[in-house]
Short mmCIF file of C-alpha atoms in Angstrom, two decimals:
data_model
loop_
_atom_site.label_atom_id
_atom_site.label_comp_id
_atom_site.label_asym_id
_atom_site.label_seq_id
_atom_site.Cartn_x
_atom_site.Cartn_y
_atom_site.Cartn_z
CA MET A 229 0.00 0.00 0.00
CA LEU A 230 1.16 3.55 -0.73
CA SER A 231 1.35 6.17 2.00
CA GLU A 232 -1.15 9.02 1.79
CA THR A 233 1.59 11.38 0.58
CA LYS A 234 2.77 9.05 -2.20
CA LEU A 235 -0.85 8.26 -3.21
CA SER A 236 -1.65 11.98 -3.42
CA LEU A 237 1.38 12.62 -5.64
CA LEU A 238 0.48 9.70 -7.90
CA GLN A 239 -3.10 10.95 -8.26
CA GLN A 240 -1.87 14.46 -9.18
CA LEU A 241 0.44 13.03 -11.83
CA ALA A 242 -2.29 10.82 -13.28
CA GLN A 243 -4.84 13.63 -13.42
CA ASN A 244 -2.50 15.90 -15.39
CA ALA A 245 -1.08 13.18 -17.70
CA SER A 246 -2.19 12.43 -21.26
CA LYS A 247 -3.27 8.96 -22.38
CA GLU A 248 0.10 8.42 -24.10
CA GLU A 249 2.01 9.47 -20.96
CA ILE A 250 0.00 7.03 -18.80
CA ILE A 251 0.67 4.17 -21.26
CA TRP A 252 4.40 5.03 -21.26
CA THR A 253 4.47 5.16 -17.43
CA LYS A 254 2.75 1.76 -17.22
CA GLY A 255 5.44 0.25 -19.45
CA TYR A 256 8.24 1.95 -17.51
CA LEU A 257 6.96 0.65 -14.14
CA SER A 258 6.52 -2.85 -15.55
CA GLY A 259 10.11 -2.88 -16.82
CA PHE A 260 11.39 -1.44 -13.55
CA LEU A 261 9.63 -4.21 -11.60
CA ASP A 262 11.23 -6.86 -13.82
CA ARG A 263 14.71 -5.44 -13.14
CA VAL A 264 14.08 -5.31 -9.39
CA GLU A 265 13.02 -8.98 -9.33
CA LEU A 266 16.14 -9.88 -11.33
CA LEU A 267 18.35 -8.10 -8.77
CA GLY A 268 16.61 -9.80 -5.85
CA GLY A 269 14.14 -7.18 -4.69
CA ILE A 270 14.17 -3.63 -3.39
CA THR A 271 15.97 -2.64 -0.21
CA GLU A 272 13.53 -0.55 1.71
CA ASN A 273 14.33 3.18 1.42
CA ASN A 274 17.62 2.25 -0.37
CA THR A 275 19.48 2.72 2.90
CA ILE A 276 22.87 1.27 3.69
CA PRO A 277 22.48 -1.44 6.37
CA SER A 278 23.51 -0.09 9.76
CA VAL A 279 26.83 -1.14 11.25
CA THR A 280 28.03 -1.29 14.84
CA VAL A 281 31.74 -0.57 14.36
CA LYS A 282 33.05 2.64 15.91
CA PRO A 283 36.13 3.74 13.97
CA LEU A 284 38.64 6.23 15.32
CA ILE A 285 40.11 8.58 12.69
CA VAL A 286 43.64 9.79 13.49
CA TYR A 287 45.08 12.47 11.20
CA GLY A 288 48.52 14.02 10.84
CA THR A 289 48.82 17.28 8.93
CA GLU A 290 50.81 20.48 8.47
CA THR A 291 48.81 22.26 5.77
CA GLY A 292 45.36 21.08 6.87
CA ASN A 293 44.59 18.59 4.09
CA SER A 294 44.54 15.51 6.32
CA LYS A 295 42.36 17.30 8.84
CA LYS A 296 39.91 18.24 6.10
CA VAL A 297 39.78 14.64 4.86
CA ALA A 298 39.23 13.38 8.41
CA SER A 299 36.42 15.89 8.99
CA ASN A 300 34.71 14.91 5.74
CA LEU A 301 35.00 11.21 6.60
CA LEU A 302 33.56 11.85 10.04
CA ALA A 303 30.58 13.69 8.52
CA ALA A 304 29.98 10.91 5.96
CA PHE A 305 30.11 8.22 8.65
CA LYS A 306 27.70 10.08 10.91
CA LYS A 307 25.30 10.51 8.00
CA ASN A 308 25.24 6.71 7.72
CA LYS A 309 24.81 6.34 11.49
CA ILE A 310 28.39 5.12 12.01
CA GLN A 311 29.66 6.37 15.36
CA ALA A 312 33.15 7.66 14.58
CA LYS A 313 35.58 10.06 16.26
CA ALA A 314 38.45 12.09 14.81
CA ILE A 315 41.59 13.29 16.61
CA ASP A 316 44.87 15.02 15.73
CA VAL A 317 47.77 12.55 15.99
CA PHE A 318 49.59 15.07 18.19
CA GLN A 319 46.84 14.70 20.81
CA TYR A 320 46.67 10.90 20.61
CA ASP A 321 48.61 8.72 23.08
CA VAL A 322 50.24 5.65 21.53
CA ALA A 323 49.56 3.78 24.78
CA LYS A 324 45.83 3.90 24.00
CA LEU A 325 46.23 2.27 20.59
CA GLU A 326 46.28 -1.35 21.76
CA LYS A 327 42.85 -0.83 23.33
CA GLU A 328 41.29 0.32 20.04
CA SER A 329 39.48 -2.08 17.73
CA LEU A 330 39.39 -0.02 14.51
CA VAL A 331 41.64 2.93 13.62
CA LEU A 332 41.77 4.84 10.34
CA PHE A 333 44.90 6.91 9.74
CA VAL A 334 45.01 9.90 7.36
CA MET A 335 48.67 10.93 7.11
CA SER A 336 50.31 13.65 5.02
CA THR A 337 53.92 13.55 3.82
CA GLN A 338 56.29 16.51 4.17
CA GLY A 339 59.71 17.44 2.81
CA GLU A 340 61.93 14.47 2.02
CA GLY A 341 59.23 11.86 2.65
CA GLU A 342 58.90 12.86 6.30
CA PHE A 343 56.00 12.90 8.75
CA PRO A 344 54.29 16.18 9.65
CA GLN A 345 56.22 17.78 12.51
CA ASN A 346 53.57 17.04 15.13
CA ALA A 347 53.23 13.38 13.98
CA ILE A 348 56.91 12.49 14.47
CA PRO A 349 56.64 11.76 18.24
CA PHE A 350 53.69 9.40 17.63
CA TYR A 351 55.59 7.48 14.95
CA GLU A 352 58.77 7.24 17.04
CA LYS A 353 56.84 6.00 20.09
CA LEU A 354 54.93 3.50 17.94
CA LYS A 355 58.20 2.12 16.53
CA ALA A 356 59.62 1.74 20.03
CA SER A 357 56.45 0.25 21.56
CA ASN A 358 56.33 -3.36 22.78
CA ALA A 359 52.54 -3.34 23.17
CA ASN A 360 50.29 -6.02 21.68
CA PHE A 361 48.31 -4.55 18.77
CA SER A 362 46.85 -7.85 17.54
CA LYS A 363 43.28 -6.75 18.32
CA VAL A 364 43.62 -3.54 16.30
CA SER A 365 42.30 -3.34 12.72
CA PHE A 366 43.65 -0.42 10.72
CA ALA A 367 43.65 1.31 7.36
CA VAL A 368 46.00 4.06 6.16
CA LEU A 369 45.36 6.82 3.64
CA GLY A 370 48.60 8.60 2.73
CA LEU A 371 48.37 12.07 1.22
CA GLY A 372 51.23 13.35 -0.92
CA ASP A 373 52.38 14.70 -4.26
CA SER A 374 53.43 12.18 -6.92
CA SER A 375 55.87 14.72 -8.38
CA TYR A 376 58.10 14.08 -5.38
CA PRO A 377 60.44 11.06 -5.19
CA LEU A 378 59.09 9.73 -1.87
CA PHE A 379 55.40 9.98 -2.71
CA SER A 380 53.18 9.45 0.39
CA ASN A 381 56.20 8.04 2.22
CA ALA A 382 54.85 8.87 5.69
CA GLY A 383 51.74 6.80 4.93
CA ILE A 384 53.92 3.93 3.70
CA LEU A 385 56.09 3.98 6.85
CA LEU A 386 53.05 4.11 9.14
CA ASP A 387 51.34 1.25 7.29
CA GLU A 388 54.49 -0.88 7.57
CA VAL A 389 55.12 -0.30 11.27
CA LEU A 390 51.49 -1.06 12.18
CA GLU A 391 51.78 -4.40 10.39
CA GLU A 392 55.13 -5.10 12.06
CA LYS A 393 53.52 -4.51 15.45
CA GLY A 394 50.83 -7.11 14.76
CA ALA A 395 47.87 -4.89 13.87
CA LYS A 396 45.51 -6.25 11.19
CA ARG A 397 45.22 -4.38 7.92
CA LEU A 398 41.54 -3.74 7.13
CA LEU A 399 42.37 -2.37 3.67
CA PRO A 400 45.60 -2.07 1.70
CA LEU A 401 47.43 1.24 1.91
CA VAL A 402 45.93 3.95 -0.30
CA LYS A 403 48.15 6.74 -1.65
CA ALA A 404 46.36 9.93 -2.71
CA ASP A 405 47.83 12.60 -4.97
CA VAL A 406 47.26 16.35 -4.68
CA ASP A 407 43.80 16.07 -6.26
CA PHE A 408 42.65 13.62 -3.63
CA ALA A 409 38.87 14.07 -3.64
CA GLU A 410 38.13 11.08 -5.89
CA THR A 411 40.58 8.83 -4.02
CA VAL A 412 39.02 9.74 -0.67
CA SER A 413 35.54 9.05 -2.03
CA ILE A 414 36.61 5.58 -3.21
CA TRP A 415 38.37 4.89 0.12
CA GLU A 416 35.27 5.89 2.06
CA SER A 417 33.13 3.54 -0.04
CA ASP A 418 35.60 0.67 0.45
CA LEU A 419 35.71 1.33 4.18
CA GLN A 420 31.93 1.14 4.49
CA LYS A 421 31.95 -2.20 2.65
CA ALA A 422 34.69 -3.41 4.98
CA PHE A 423 32.63 -2.29 8.00
CA GLN A 424 29.75 -4.44 6.71
CA ASN A 425 32.10 -7.39 6.49
CA ILE A 426 33.28 -6.87 10.06
CA ASP A 427 29.71 -6.83 11.34
CA SER A 428 28.85 -9.90 9.25
CA ASN A 429 32.06 -11.69 10.29
CA VAL A 430 33.01 -11.89 6.62
CA THR A 431 36.74 -12.39 6.14
CA ASN A 432 36.94 -11.63 2.41
CA GLU A 433 39.31 -8.74 1.80
CA VAL A 434 37.80 -5.60 0.32
CA LYS A 435 40.29 -4.19 -2.16
CA PRO A 436 40.17 -0.52 -3.11
CA THR A 437 39.02 0.19 -6.64
CA SER A 438 42.16 2.28 -7.07
CA SER A 439 44.98 2.96 -4.66
CA ILE A 440 46.19 5.99 -6.61
CA VAL A 441 44.03 8.29 -8.69
CA SER A 442 46.04 10.30 -11.20
CA SER A 443 46.22 13.99 -10.46
CA GLY A 444 46.12 14.73 -14.17
CA LYS A 445 49.34 16.76 -14.05
CA LYS A 446 50.53 17.99 -17.41
CA ASN A 447 54.09 19.09 -17.99
CA TYR A 448 54.40 22.27 -20.04
CA LEU A 449 57.28 23.71 -22.00
CA GLY A 450 57.48 27.48 -21.89
CA LYS A 451 59.94 30.33 -21.85
CA ILE A 452 60.67 33.18 -19.47
CA SER A 453 59.69 36.22 -21.50
CA HIS A 454 60.29 38.82 -18.79
CA LYS A 455 62.22 38.95 -15.52
CA VAL A 456 62.85 41.88 -13.20
CA VAL A 457 64.10 42.37 -9.63
CA LEU A 458 61.33 43.94 -7.52
CA ASN A 459 63.67 45.33 -4.83
CA ASP A 460 65.44 48.65 -5.22
CA LYS A 461 69.22 49.02 -4.93
CA GLY A 462 70.39 48.72 -1.34
CA SER A 463 67.87 46.08 -0.31
CA ASP A 464 68.97 42.96 1.56
CA LYS A 465 66.48 40.99 -0.56
CA GLU A 466 66.64 39.87 -4.19
CA THR A 467 63.09 39.11 -5.28
CA TYR A 468 62.21 38.42 -8.91
CA HIS A 469 59.01 38.96 -10.84
CA ILE A 470 59.06 36.28 -13.57
CA GLU A 471 56.67 35.99 -16.53
CA ILE A 472 56.38 32.67 -18.35
CA GLU A 473 54.70 32.06 -21.70
CA SER A 474 53.91 28.79 -23.49
CA ASP A 475 52.54 27.77 -26.87
CA ASP A 476 50.14 25.52 -24.94
CA GLU A 477 47.16 27.00 -23.15
CA ILE A 478 48.14 27.06 -19.47
CA SER A 479 45.18 26.09 -17.31
CA TYR A 480 45.30 27.45 -13.76
CA GLU A 481 43.20 29.27 -11.16
CA PRO A 482 44.04 31.86 -8.50
CA GLY A 483 45.56 29.97 -5.58
CA ASP A 484 47.35 27.37 -7.72
CA ALA A 485 51.13 26.94 -7.72
CA LEU A 486 53.69 26.27 -10.44
CA GLY A 487 56.12 23.37 -10.11
CA VAL A 488 59.65 23.83 -11.44
CA PHE A 489 62.25 21.10 -12.10
CA PRO A 490 65.64 22.68 -11.29
CA LYS A 491 68.98 21.38 -12.57
CA ASN A 492 72.31 21.11 -10.81
CA LYS A 493 75.17 23.39 -11.75
CA GLU A 494 77.60 21.45 -13.90
CA ALA A 495 80.70 22.75 -12.11
CA GLU A 496 79.29 21.68 -8.74
CA ILE A 497 78.54 18.06 -9.61
CA GLN A 498 81.79 17.79 -11.58
CA ALA A 499 83.73 18.83 -8.45
CA ILE A 500 81.92 16.19 -6.38
CA ALA A 501 82.61 13.45 -8.92
CA THR A 502 86.25 14.48 -9.29
CA TYR A 503 86.81 14.27 -5.51
CA PHE A 504 85.70 10.63 -5.61
CA GLU A 505 87.90 10.01 -8.66
CA GLU A 506 85.00 9.55 -11.07
CA GLU A 507 85.06 11.24 -14.48
CA ASP A 508 81.39 10.74 -15.41
CA TYR A 509 79.63 13.40 -13.33
CA SER A 510 76.40 13.12 -15.36
CA ILE A 511 75.19 10.40 -12.97
CA LEU A 512 74.78 13.19 -10.39
CA ALA A 513 72.71 15.37 -12.74
CA ASP A 514 69.32 14.49 -11.26
CA LYS A 515 70.44 14.01 -7.64
CA ASN A 516 69.83 16.56 -4.92
CA VAL A 517 73.22 17.76 -3.67
CA ARG A 518 72.06 21.10 -2.24
CA GLY A 519 70.55 21.86 1.16
CA LEU A 520 70.79 18.29 2.45
CA SER A 521 68.54 17.66 5.46
CA LYS A 522 69.76 16.61 8.89
CA LYS A 523 68.60 13.06 8.14
CA SER A 524 70.70 12.92 4.96
CA LEU A 525 73.70 14.47 6.70
CA GLU A 526 73.52 11.83 9.43
CA ALA A 527 73.73 9.15 6.73
CA PHE A 528 76.79 10.83 5.18
CA SER A 529 78.34 11.17 8.62
CA LYS A 530 78.29 7.36 8.91
CA LEU A 531 79.49 6.79 5.34
CA PHE A 532 82.39 9.26 5.61
CA GLU A 533 83.14 8.36 9.26
CA ILE A 534 83.17 12.02 10.27
CA GLU A 535 81.10 14.24 12.56
CA ILE A 536 78.78 16.59 10.67
CA ILE A 537 77.23 19.17 13.00
CA GLU A 538 75.42 21.21 10.37
CA GLU A 539 71.60 21.06 10.35
CA LYS A 540 71.52 21.77 6.62
CA ALA A 541 74.37 21.87 4.10
CA ASN A 542 75.42 21.33 0.50
CA LEU A 543 77.31 18.11 -0.26
CA LEU A 544 80.22 19.93 -1.91
CA ASP A 545 80.62 22.16 1.17
CA ILE A 546 80.80 19.08 3.42
CA ILE A 547 83.44 17.54 1.16
CA GLN A 548 85.55 20.70 1.01
CA LYS A 549 85.31 21.30 4.75
CA HIS A 550 85.93 17.77 6.03
CA GLN A 551 87.92 16.14 3.21
CA PRO A 552 86.29 12.75 3.98
CA LYS A 553 87.77 9.40 3.04
CA LYS A 554 87.47 8.43 -0.63
CA VAL A 555 84.53 6.08 -1.15
CA LYS A 556 82.96 4.89 -4.37
CA LEU A 557 80.73 7.50 -5.98
CA GLU A 558 77.99 4.86 -6.18
CA GLU A 559 77.89 4.78 -2.37
CA VAL A 560 77.41 8.54 -2.31
CA ILE A 561 74.66 8.40 -4.94
CA ALA A 562 72.84 5.71 -2.95
CA LEU A 563 72.31 8.25 -0.15
CA LEU A 564 71.11 11.07 -2.41
CA LEU A 565 67.49 11.65 -3.31
CA PRO A 566 66.35 12.69 -6.79
CA ILE A 567 65.86 16.43 -7.20
CA ALA A 568 62.31 17.25 -6.15
CA PRO A 569 60.29 19.94 -7.92
CA ARG A 570 59.85 23.28 -6.14
CA LEU A 571 56.42 24.88 -5.92
CA TYR A 572 55.87 28.63 -6.25
CA SER A 573 52.51 30.34 -5.70
CA ILE A 574 51.26 31.82 -8.96
CA SER A 575 51.00 35.61 -8.83
CA SER A 576 48.92 36.14 -11.99
CA SER A 577 45.34 35.58 -13.11
CA SER A 578 44.67 33.70 -16.34
CA GLU A 579 41.73 36.07 -16.88
CA ALA A 580 43.84 39.21 -16.45
CA HIS A 581 47.16 37.92 -17.86
CA GLU A 582 46.05 35.80 -20.78
CA GLY A 583 48.65 33.34 -22.08
CA GLN A 584 51.01 34.00 -19.18
CA VAL A 585 51.78 32.71 -15.72
CA HIS A 586 53.69 34.91 -13.27
CA LEU A 587 55.87 34.01 -10.27
CA THR A 588 57.28 36.03 -7.39
CA VAL A 589 60.57 34.36 -6.41
CA ASN A 590 62.91 35.34 -3.61
CA LEU A 591 66.52 34.28 -4.16
CA ASN A 592 67.05 32.13 -1.09
CA LYS A 593 70.31 33.14 0.58
CA PHE A 594 71.79 31.62 3.73
CA ASN A 595 75.12 31.82 5.53
CA VAL A 596 77.37 28.79 5.98
CA ASP A 597 80.71 29.36 7.71
CA ASP A 598 80.56 33.08 6.86
CA GLU A 599 79.93 32.30 3.20
CA ILE A 600 76.69 33.20 1.40
CA LYS A 601 74.95 30.22 -0.20
CA THR A 602 71.84 30.19 -2.39
CA GLY A 603 68.94 27.78 -2.81
CA LEU A 604 69.01 25.49 -5.84
CA THR A 605 65.67 26.35 -7.44
CA SER A 606 65.57 30.08 -6.71
CA GLU A 607 69.11 30.43 -8.14
CA PHE A 608 68.09 28.25 -11.11
CA LEU A 609 65.20 30.62 -11.91
CA ALA A 610 67.16 33.80 -11.17
CA ASP A 611 69.89 32.71 -13.62
CA PHE A 612 67.61 31.08 -16.20
CA PRO A 613 68.13 32.71 -19.62
CA LEU A 614 65.26 34.52 -21.30
CA GLU A 615 63.58 32.79 -24.26
CA GLU A 616 65.05 29.35 -23.44
CA GLN A 617 62.72 26.38 -22.82
CA LEU A 618 61.63 25.81 -19.24
CA GLU A 619 59.74 22.71 -18.10
CA PHE A 620 57.03 23.17 -15.48
CA TYR A 621 53.62 21.95 -14.33
CA ILE A 622 50.59 23.42 -12.56
CA HIS A 623 49.92 22.24 -9.01
CA LYS A 624 46.19 22.56 -8.28
CA ASN A 625 45.44 23.85 -4.80
CA GLN A 626 41.76 23.27 -4.06
CA ASN A 627 42.31 24.38 -0.46
CA PHE A 628 43.30 27.94 -1.36
CA ARG A 629 40.48 29.27 -3.47
CA LEU A 630 38.62 32.55 -3.79
CA PRO A 631 35.08 32.44 -2.34
CA ASN A 632 32.03 33.60 -4.29
CA GLU A 633 32.23 37.10 -5.76
CA GLU A 634 30.10 38.72 -3.03
CA THR A 635 32.20 37.49 -0.09
CA ASP A 636 34.69 39.85 1.55
CA ILE A 637 38.27 38.59 1.93
CA ILE A 638 41.19 39.41 4.23
CA MET A 639 44.60 38.59 2.71
CA ILE A 640 47.72 38.38 4.90
CA GLY A 641 50.85 37.98 2.79
CA PRO A 642 54.21 39.38 3.92
CA GLY A 643 57.20 39.01 1.60
CA THR A 644 56.63 36.70 -1.35
CA GLY A 645 53.39 35.70 0.38
CA ILE A 646 51.94 38.56 -1.68
CA ALA A 647 52.05 36.29 -4.77
CA PRO A 648 48.63 34.60 -4.65
CA PHE A 649 46.98 37.82 -3.47
CA ARG A 650 48.18 39.65 -6.57
CA SER A 651 46.42 36.82 -8.42
CA PHE A 652 43.29 37.21 -6.27
CA LEU A 653 43.10 40.98 -6.78
CA ALA A 654 43.77 40.78 -10.52
CA GLU A 655 41.03 38.14 -10.83
CA ARG A 656 38.51 40.14 -8.79
CA ASP A 657 39.37 43.27 -10.77
CA VAL A 658 38.84 41.74 -14.21
CA THR A 659 35.68 39.82 -13.19
CA GLY A 660 34.09 42.77 -11.37
CA ALA A 661 33.63 40.85 -8.11
CA GLU A 662 31.64 42.85 -5.55
CA GLY A 663 33.24 41.49 -2.36
CA LYS A 664 35.50 43.83 -0.37
CA ASN A 665 39.24 43.12 -0.23
CA TRP A 666 41.63 43.90 2.64
CA LEU A 667 45.37 43.30 2.20
CA PHE A 668 48.07 43.08 4.88
CA PHE A 669 51.57 43.23 3.39
CA GLY A 670 54.95 43.43 5.09
CA GLU A 671 58.66 43.51 4.25
CA GLN A 672 61.82 45.18 5.52
CA HIS A 673 61.75 48.66 3.92
CA PHE A 674 58.98 50.72 2.30
CA VAL A 675 61.28 52.35 -0.26
CA LEU A 676 63.24 49.21 -1.17
CA ASP A 677 60.85 46.28 -0.73
CA PHE A 678 57.26 47.28 -1.53
CA TYR A 679 56.48 44.61 -4.13
CA TYR A 680 53.91 45.54 -6.81
CA GLN A 681 53.44 48.97 -5.21
CA THR A 682 52.19 50.66 -8.42
CA GLU A 683 49.56 47.98 -9.04
CA ILE A 684 48.45 47.99 -5.41
CA GLN A 685 48.07 51.77 -5.40
CA GLU A 686 46.04 51.52 -8.62
CA TRP A 687 43.73 48.91 -7.05
CA LEU A 688 43.28 51.24 -4.05
CA THR A 689 42.40 54.12 -6.34
CA THR A 690 39.85 52.13 -8.34
CA GLY A 691 38.31 50.56 -5.24
CA VAL A 692 39.25 46.97 -6.06
CA LEU A 693 41.38 47.00 -2.92
CA THR A 694 39.20 48.28 -0.08
CA LYS A 695 41.86 48.48 2.62
CA LEU A 696 45.65 48.20 2.76
CA ASP A 697 47.79 47.84 5.88
CA THR A 698 51.55 47.59 5.55
CA ALA A 699 54.29 46.69 8.02
CA PHE A 700 57.88 47.54 7.05
CA SER A 701 59.84 46.08 9.91
CA ARG A 702 63.17 47.93 9.52
CA ASP A 703 61.84 51.44 8.90
CA GLN A 704 61.73 52.29 12.61
CA GLU A 705 63.59 51.33 15.75
CA ARG A 706 60.94 48.88 16.91
CA LYS A 707 60.26 46.12 14.38
CA ILE A 708 56.65 46.06 13.20
CA TYR A 709 55.10 43.02 11.53
CA VAL A 710 51.75 42.23 9.91
CA GLN A 711 50.49 40.61 13.13
CA ASP A 712 51.03 43.95 14.90
CA ARG A 713 48.85 45.69 12.29
CA ILE A 714 46.15 43.06 12.81
CA ARG A 715 46.13 43.80 16.55
CA GLU A 716 45.98 47.54 15.84
CA LYS A 717 42.90 47.04 13.65
CA ALA A 718 41.29 44.52 16.02
CA LYS A 719 37.79 46.03 16.09
CA GLU A 720 37.46 46.31 12.31
CA PHE A 721 39.17 42.96 11.71
CA ASN A 722 36.68 41.20 13.96
CA SER A 723 33.80 43.11 12.37
CA TRP A 724 34.80 41.81 8.93
CA LEU A 725 34.87 38.27 10.31
CA GLU A 726 31.47 38.62 11.95
CA ASN A 727 30.10 39.87 8.62
CA GLY A 728 31.27 36.70 6.86
CA ALA A 729 34.73 37.59 5.49
CA SER A 730 37.17 34.81 4.60
CA ILE A 731 40.80 34.92 5.83
CA TYR A 732 43.84 33.87 3.79
CA ILE A 733 47.47 33.59 4.93
CA CYS A 734 50.43 32.98 2.61
CA GLY A 735 54.15 32.98 3.32
CA GLN A 736 56.64 31.48 5.76
CA LYS A 737 55.13 28.85 8.06
CA ASN A 738 57.57 29.45 10.92
CA PRO A 739 57.27 31.77 12.65
CA MET A 740 55.11 34.08 10.51
CA SER A 741 51.93 32.06 10.06
CA GLN A 742 51.95 30.95 13.71
CA ASP A 743 52.44 34.52 14.94
CA VAL A 744 49.65 35.78 12.67
CA GLU A 745 47.28 33.04 13.81
CA GLN A 746 47.99 33.89 17.44
CA ALA A 747 47.23 37.55 16.73
CA ILE A 748 43.90 36.62 15.11
CA VAL A 749 42.99 34.47 18.14
CA GLU A 750 43.81 37.38 20.46
CA VAL A 751 41.68 39.76 18.36
CA ILE A 752 38.67 37.42 18.39
CA SER A 753 39.10 36.82 22.14
CA LYS A 754 39.33 40.52 22.97
CA GLU A 755 36.60 41.81 20.68
CA ARG A 756 34.08 39.07 21.51
CA ASN A 757 34.97 38.95 25.19
CA ILE A 758 35.66 35.22 25.12
CA SER A 759 38.62 33.10 26.24
CA GLU A 760 41.51 32.41 23.87
CA SER A 761 40.54 28.75 23.97
CA ASP A 762 37.05 29.64 22.69
CA ALA A 763 38.59 32.01 20.13
CA LYS A 764 40.71 29.15 18.80
CA GLN A 765 37.53 27.12 18.38
CA VAL A 766 35.98 30.00 16.43
CA LEU A 767 39.00 30.05 14.11
CA GLU A 768 38.93 26.27 13.80
CA GLU A 769 35.29 26.39 12.80
CA LEU A 770 36.11 29.01 10.15
CA GLU A 771 38.80 26.64 8.87
CA ASN A 772 36.33 23.74 8.76
CA GLN A 773 33.95 25.93 6.75
CA GLY A 774 36.71 26.82 4.27
CA LYS A 775 36.68 30.44 5.44
CA TYR A 776 40.21 30.31 6.87
CA GLN A 777 42.79 29.03 4.39
CA LYS A 778 46.60 28.88 4.54
CA ASP A 779 49.30 28.42 1.92
CA VAL A 780 52.45 28.33 4.03
CA TYR A 781 55.90 26.86 3.47
#
């Protein structure tokens, strides 16, 4: 029997239908019934059978992607009446793990295949643990970027150590690329099937439809058509505005980044090969010999039987300083990683700068034993000849996107963090977006280091840029930073937030982004007369809603 509501709807349809439509409907329903009988009947309300498992989702993140995935999983599970919980790995005690029955890990990979900073203690304690994890079922989703040599390596290491400790793998490891939405959707579906099997005591393994979904990256060949230093003479900085053109149509959106494949300097790798009495230095061409991490230096310390105290150093500098014993070059190469691409936030808009993609690149300089050294990729771009072919790709960043055109935005981008906000403003200018725009920019000196000053002043004049607050730290005795300007404008800053504005931060992760976030928490706490703990929850909720986004490095 039909319910009164369904019967009423059917009667309304029948009354307004023609004879031909009724005949067609009769045939359709008859065919539908045949198909249902063939498939074994209709499941009432098409609902997924309820399950009793209570998974714990543990996520490790630095940029927020893993947290976002965990939050979305939690929401999907609750929708299907699955009682799940989610927790940051930093807040989770390894000692509790052996008491869990089902744990889902969402783990990002950083740097040279490393764990997020706040996940390292968990992993180290897990490796050292002698607990019995035989009652724990687990599944690992590793987030990463397939352009890098150690793709999703943190997820791989976590998956391996859990198995070594006796935990039972619910699903095989899944590695997700930068465009992870489809992979996560498939993983969620596979998990729900696996949950059904647990409840039904079914032991058949549920295999993911795909462990890696292609990110669809396309490598472009282009040329640098224009390059200029944005700093004036006398500045301590050397920051380049670079314009790239390609015969191919370059598809990107504001917020995306450009990936560059740098090359080693020939003289540098030749010197390394020569020291180890090897003539063919080409075998070092694609190996990273610059800015070796502490982990890599520890490995070379053992190989060379010397003490290396540097936290970060170039291989050639280590050789010249310590004159280590002569080993085979193959042994050296075995400890070197392939050169990883370097990502730079795009500072142009495809709508406003048709056929071009722009970068804002600071030449990375650092001091080693009173000698100035430079970063591999920034030097590679700074020295790259005009009109020669450059290989690159577009890195999609779905977690750093402009909101709808009516939404106000607050952009906080000191130094080269200005890059995506030049893209945002150019896009909003050319599209006529109605939302208000507030920019916080900082550098060392107003006269020497005010990047894109002419454009910014023009946007202020035309009203595209509603408000501008600058912080030039070295122009007065007391250093002033963007976070100080935020505190100074606390009342208006909070008012924008309460009226629905979105916040964006771009630039150095440590300490800039942390200092800025603390300033925002203090502003919310003060202006709303709530505790800082509650203010942090407000900011966290904004982040969950996609109204607080960070692109930090």
